[in-house]
CSV table of C-alpha atoms in Angstrom, one decimal:
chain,number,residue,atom,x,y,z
A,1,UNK,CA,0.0,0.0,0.0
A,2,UNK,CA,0.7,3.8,-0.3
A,3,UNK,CA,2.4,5.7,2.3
A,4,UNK,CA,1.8,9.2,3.7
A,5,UNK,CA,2.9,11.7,1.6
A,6,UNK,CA,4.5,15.0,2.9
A,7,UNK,CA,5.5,17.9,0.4
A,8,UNK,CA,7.7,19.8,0.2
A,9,UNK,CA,10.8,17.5,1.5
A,10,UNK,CA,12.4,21.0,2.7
A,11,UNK,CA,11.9,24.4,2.9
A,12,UNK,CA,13.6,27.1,3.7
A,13,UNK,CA,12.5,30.9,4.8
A,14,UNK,CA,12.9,34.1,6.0
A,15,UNK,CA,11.9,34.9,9.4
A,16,UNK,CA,8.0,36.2,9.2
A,17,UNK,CA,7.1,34.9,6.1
A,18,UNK,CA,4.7,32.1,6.1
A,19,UNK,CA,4.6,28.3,4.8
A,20,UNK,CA,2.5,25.4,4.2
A,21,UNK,CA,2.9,22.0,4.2
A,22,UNK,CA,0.9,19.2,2.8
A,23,UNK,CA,0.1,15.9,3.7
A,24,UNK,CA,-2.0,12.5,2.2
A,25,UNK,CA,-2.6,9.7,4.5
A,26,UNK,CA,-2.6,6.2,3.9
A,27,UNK,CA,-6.3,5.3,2.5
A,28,UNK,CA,-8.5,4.9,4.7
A,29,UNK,CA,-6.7,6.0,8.5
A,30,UNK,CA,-9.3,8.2,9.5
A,31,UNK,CA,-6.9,9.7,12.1
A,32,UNK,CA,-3.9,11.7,10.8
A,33,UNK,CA,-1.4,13.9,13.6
A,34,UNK,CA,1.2,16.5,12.4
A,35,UNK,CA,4.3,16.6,14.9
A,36,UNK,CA,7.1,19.0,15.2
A,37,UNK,CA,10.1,17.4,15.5
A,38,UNK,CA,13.3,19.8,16.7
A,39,UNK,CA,16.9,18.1,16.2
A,40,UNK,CA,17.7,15.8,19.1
A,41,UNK,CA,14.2,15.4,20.7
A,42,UNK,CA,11.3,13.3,20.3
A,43,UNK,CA,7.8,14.4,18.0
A,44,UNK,CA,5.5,16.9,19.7
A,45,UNK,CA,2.1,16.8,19.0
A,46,UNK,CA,0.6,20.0,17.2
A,47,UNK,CA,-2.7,18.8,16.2
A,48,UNK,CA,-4.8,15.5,15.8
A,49,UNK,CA,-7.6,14.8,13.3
A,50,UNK,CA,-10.2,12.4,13.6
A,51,UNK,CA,-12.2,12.2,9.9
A,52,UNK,CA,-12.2,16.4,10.1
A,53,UNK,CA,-12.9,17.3,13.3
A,54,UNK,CA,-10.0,18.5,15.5
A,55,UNK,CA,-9.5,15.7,18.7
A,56,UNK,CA,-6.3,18.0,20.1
A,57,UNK,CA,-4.9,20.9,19.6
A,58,UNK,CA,-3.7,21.5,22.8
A,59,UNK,CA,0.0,22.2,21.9
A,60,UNK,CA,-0.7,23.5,18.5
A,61,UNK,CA,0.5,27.6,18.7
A,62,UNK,CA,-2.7,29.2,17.4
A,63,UNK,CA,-0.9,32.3,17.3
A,64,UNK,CA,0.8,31.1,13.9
A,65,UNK,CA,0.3,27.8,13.1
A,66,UNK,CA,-3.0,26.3,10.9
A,67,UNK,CA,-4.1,23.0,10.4
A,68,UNK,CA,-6.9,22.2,8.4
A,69,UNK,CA,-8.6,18.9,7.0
A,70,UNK,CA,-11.5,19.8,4.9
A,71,UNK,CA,-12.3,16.3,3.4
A,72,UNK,CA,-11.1,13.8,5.9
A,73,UNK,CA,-8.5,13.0,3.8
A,74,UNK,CA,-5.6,15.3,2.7
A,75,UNK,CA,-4.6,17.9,5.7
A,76,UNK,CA,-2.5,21.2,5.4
A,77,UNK,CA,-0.5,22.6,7.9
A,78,UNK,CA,0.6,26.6,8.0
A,79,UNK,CA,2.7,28.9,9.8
A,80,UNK,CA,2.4,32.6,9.6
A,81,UNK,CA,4.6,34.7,10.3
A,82,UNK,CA,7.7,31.8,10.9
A,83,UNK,CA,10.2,32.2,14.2
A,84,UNK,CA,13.3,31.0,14.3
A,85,UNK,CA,12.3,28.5,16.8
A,86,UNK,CA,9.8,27.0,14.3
A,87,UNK,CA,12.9,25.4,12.4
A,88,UNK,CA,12.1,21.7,13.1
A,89,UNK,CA,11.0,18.8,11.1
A,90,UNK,CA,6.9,18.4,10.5
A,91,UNK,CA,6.0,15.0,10.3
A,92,UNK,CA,2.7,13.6,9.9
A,93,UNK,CA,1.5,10.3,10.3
A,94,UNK,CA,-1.9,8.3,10.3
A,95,UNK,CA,-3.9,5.6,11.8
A,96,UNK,CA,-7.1,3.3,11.6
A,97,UNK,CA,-7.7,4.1,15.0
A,98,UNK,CA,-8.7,7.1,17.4
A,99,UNK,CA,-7.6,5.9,20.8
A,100,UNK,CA,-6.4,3.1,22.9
A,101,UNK,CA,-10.1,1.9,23.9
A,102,UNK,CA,-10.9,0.5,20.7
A,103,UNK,CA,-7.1,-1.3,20.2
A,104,UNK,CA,-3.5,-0.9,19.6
A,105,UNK,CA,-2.7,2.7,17.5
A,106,UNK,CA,-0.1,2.0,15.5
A,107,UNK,CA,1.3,5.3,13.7
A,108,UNK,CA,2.5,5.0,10.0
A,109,UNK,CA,4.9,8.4,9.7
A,110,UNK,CA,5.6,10.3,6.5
A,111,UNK,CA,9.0,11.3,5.5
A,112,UNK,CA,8.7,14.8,7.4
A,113,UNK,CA,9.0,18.1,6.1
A,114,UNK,CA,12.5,19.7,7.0
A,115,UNK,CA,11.6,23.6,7.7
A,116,UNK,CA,14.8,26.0,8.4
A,117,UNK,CA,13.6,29.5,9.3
A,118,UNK,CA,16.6,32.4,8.8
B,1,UNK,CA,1.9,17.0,33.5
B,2,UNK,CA,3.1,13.2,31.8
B,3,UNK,CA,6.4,12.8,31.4
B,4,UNK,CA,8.1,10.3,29.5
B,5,UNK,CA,12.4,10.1,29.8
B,6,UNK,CA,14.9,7.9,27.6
B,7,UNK,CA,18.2,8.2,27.8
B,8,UNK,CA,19.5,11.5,26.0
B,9,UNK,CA,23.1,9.5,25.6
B,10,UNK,CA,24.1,8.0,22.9
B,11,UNK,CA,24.3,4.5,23.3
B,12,UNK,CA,27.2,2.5,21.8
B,13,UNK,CA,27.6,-1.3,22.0
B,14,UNK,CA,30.2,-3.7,20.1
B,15,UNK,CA,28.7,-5.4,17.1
B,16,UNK,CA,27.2,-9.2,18.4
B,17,UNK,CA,26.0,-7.8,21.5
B,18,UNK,CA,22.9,-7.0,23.4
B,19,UNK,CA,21.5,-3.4,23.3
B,20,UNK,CA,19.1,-2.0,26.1
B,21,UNK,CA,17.3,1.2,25.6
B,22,UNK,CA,15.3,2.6,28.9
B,23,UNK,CA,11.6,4.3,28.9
B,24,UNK,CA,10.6,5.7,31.9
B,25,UNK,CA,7.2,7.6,32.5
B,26,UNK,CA,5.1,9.3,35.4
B,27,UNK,CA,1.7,10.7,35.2
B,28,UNK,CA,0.0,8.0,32.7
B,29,UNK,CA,-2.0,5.1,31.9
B,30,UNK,CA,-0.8,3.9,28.6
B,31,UNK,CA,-3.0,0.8,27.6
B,32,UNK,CA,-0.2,0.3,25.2
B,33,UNK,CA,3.6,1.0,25.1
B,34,UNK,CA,5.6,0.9,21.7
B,35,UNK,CA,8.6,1.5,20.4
B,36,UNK,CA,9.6,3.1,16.8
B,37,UNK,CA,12.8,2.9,15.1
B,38,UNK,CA,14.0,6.7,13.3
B,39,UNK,CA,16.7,6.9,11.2
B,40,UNK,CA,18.4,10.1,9.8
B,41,UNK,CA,15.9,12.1,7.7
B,42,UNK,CA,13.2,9.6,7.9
B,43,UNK,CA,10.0,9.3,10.1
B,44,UNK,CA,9.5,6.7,12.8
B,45,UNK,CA,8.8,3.3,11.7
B,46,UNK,CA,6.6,1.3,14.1
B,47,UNK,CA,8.6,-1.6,15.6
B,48,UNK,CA,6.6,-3.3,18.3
B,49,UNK,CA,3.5,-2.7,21.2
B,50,UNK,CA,3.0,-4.4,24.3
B,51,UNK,CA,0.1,-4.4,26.2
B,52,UNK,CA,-0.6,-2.7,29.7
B,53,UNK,CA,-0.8,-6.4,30.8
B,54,UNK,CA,1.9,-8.1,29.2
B,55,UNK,CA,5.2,-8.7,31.0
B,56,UNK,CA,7.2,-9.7,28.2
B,57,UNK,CA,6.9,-9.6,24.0
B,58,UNK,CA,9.5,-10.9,21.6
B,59,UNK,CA,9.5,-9.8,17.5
B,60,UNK,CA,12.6,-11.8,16.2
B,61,UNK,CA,15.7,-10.2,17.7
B,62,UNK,CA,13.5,-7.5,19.6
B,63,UNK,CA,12.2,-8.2,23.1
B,64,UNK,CA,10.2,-5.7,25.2
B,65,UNK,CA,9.6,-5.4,28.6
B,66,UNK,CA,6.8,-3.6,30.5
B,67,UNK,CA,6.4,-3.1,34.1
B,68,UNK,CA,3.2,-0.9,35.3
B,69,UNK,CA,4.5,-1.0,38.6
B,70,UNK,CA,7.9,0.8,37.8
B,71,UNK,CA,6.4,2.7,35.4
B,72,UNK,CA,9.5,1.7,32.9
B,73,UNK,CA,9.5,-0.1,29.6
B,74,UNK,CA,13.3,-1.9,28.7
B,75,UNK,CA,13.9,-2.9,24.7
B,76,UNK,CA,16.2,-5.0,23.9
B,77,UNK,CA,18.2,-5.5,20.3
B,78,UNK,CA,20.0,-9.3,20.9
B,79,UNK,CA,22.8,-9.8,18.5
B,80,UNK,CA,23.1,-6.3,17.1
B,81,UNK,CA,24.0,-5.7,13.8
B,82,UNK,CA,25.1,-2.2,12.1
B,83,UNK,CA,22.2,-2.2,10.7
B,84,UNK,CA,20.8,-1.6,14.2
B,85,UNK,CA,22.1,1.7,14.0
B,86,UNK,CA,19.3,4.6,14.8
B,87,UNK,CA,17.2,6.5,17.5
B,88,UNK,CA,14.7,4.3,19.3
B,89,UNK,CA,11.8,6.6,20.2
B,90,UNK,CA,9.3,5.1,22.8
B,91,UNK,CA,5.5,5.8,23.0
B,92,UNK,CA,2.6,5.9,25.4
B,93,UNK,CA,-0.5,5.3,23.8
B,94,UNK,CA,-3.5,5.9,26.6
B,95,UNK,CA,-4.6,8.5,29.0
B,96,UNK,CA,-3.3,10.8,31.5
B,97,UNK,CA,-5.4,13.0,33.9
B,98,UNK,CA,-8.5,11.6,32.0
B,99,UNK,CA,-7.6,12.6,28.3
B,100,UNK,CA,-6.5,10.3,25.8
B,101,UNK,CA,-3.0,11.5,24.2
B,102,UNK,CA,-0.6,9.6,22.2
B,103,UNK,CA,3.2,10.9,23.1
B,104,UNK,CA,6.7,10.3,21.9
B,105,UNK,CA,9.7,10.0,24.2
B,106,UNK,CA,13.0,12.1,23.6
B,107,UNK,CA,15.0,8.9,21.7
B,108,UNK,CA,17.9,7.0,22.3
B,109,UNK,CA,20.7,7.2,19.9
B,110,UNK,CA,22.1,3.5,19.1
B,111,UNK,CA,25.3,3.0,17.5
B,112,UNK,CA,26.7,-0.6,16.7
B,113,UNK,CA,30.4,-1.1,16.5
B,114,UNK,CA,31.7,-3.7,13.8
């Protein structure tokens, strides 16, 4: 089967300006995550879809950062204006599942979208 | 708030033998534990879950340990090979103060000798 599919592989911006980046889950996960991966430390969670409603979005900065999912399929995620801070890898990744209660959720990860912020 | 810690070291063994990687965690419930191998430029590959009541799980040279009690998960790469070579991230899949939330730990860096 397909896997997810992150694009652009890297980007790189000036301080302020915005970006977006685009992701395609494996067919038929209804739940897809974006992380934020900075060098040396573990994904964060920005924002979790189930279908196209939002589940969390607790760490997600609303400040800047976007995420949308209009179709339950496809998802964007945006940042406007960029920090410095923001330079991290994106990843997103999709599952069959929600949550725990109904089974295992096993992640399946894009490649990650490498975003360096000058 | 949870909490989950693997050893920020890199972790370097000699080529044959057995690696350990530590996952310790406080404030959670995880109904599942697993562990993902990540290597450079690459997103985590799903590698193996064990169960809030399973002890022990084995996937071919892989063996996972999980003790509620202790809150700590040990994985262990028998025979390690080059190959081996990556971060090992740990996850908690299941609740903490009520909400579900699926979290990564820092990584352990793995380096095999030949």
């Amino acid at each position: 089967e397909a896997g997810v599919a992150q694009s652009p592989r890297y980007k790189i911006i000036e301080k302020r300006q915005s970006v977006a980046f685009w992701c395609n889950p494996i067919s038929g996960h209804a739940t897809l995550y974006w992380y934020q991966q900075i060098l040396g430390q573990g994904p964060k969670l920005l924002i979790q879809f189930q279908n196209n409603g939002v589940v969390d979005d607790s760490q997600l900065p609303k400040d800047r950062f976007s995420a949308e999912r209009l179709k339950g399929v496809d998802s964007t995620l945006k940042i406007q204006p960029a920090k410095l801070e923001d330079s991290a890898v994106y990843l997103c990744a999709s599952s069959m599942g929600q949550t725990s209660l109904s089974g295992a959720n096993v992640l399946t990860f894009g490649a990650g979208s490498r975003l360096t912020v000058l | 708030s949870q909490k989950i810690e693997q050893n920020s070291e890199a972790l370097n063994i000699q080529e044959g033998k057995t690696a350990t990687l530590t996952c310790n965690y406080t404030n959670y419930s995880p109904a599942y534990l697993q562990w993902y191998r990540q290597d450079p430029g690459r997103g985590p590959v799903f590698l193996l879950l064990i169960r809030e009541n399973e002890k022990e799980k084995r996937k071919e040279r892989l063996k996972v340990t999980f003790d509620t009690t202790l809150k700590q998960s040990l994985f262990h790469i028998t025979a390690s090979q080059p190959a081996d070579s990556a971060t090992y991230l740990c996850a908690l899949d299941g609740t903490t103060s009520g909400t579900y939330k699926y979290i990564f730990g820092t990584g352990t860096r793995l380096k095999v000798l030949a």
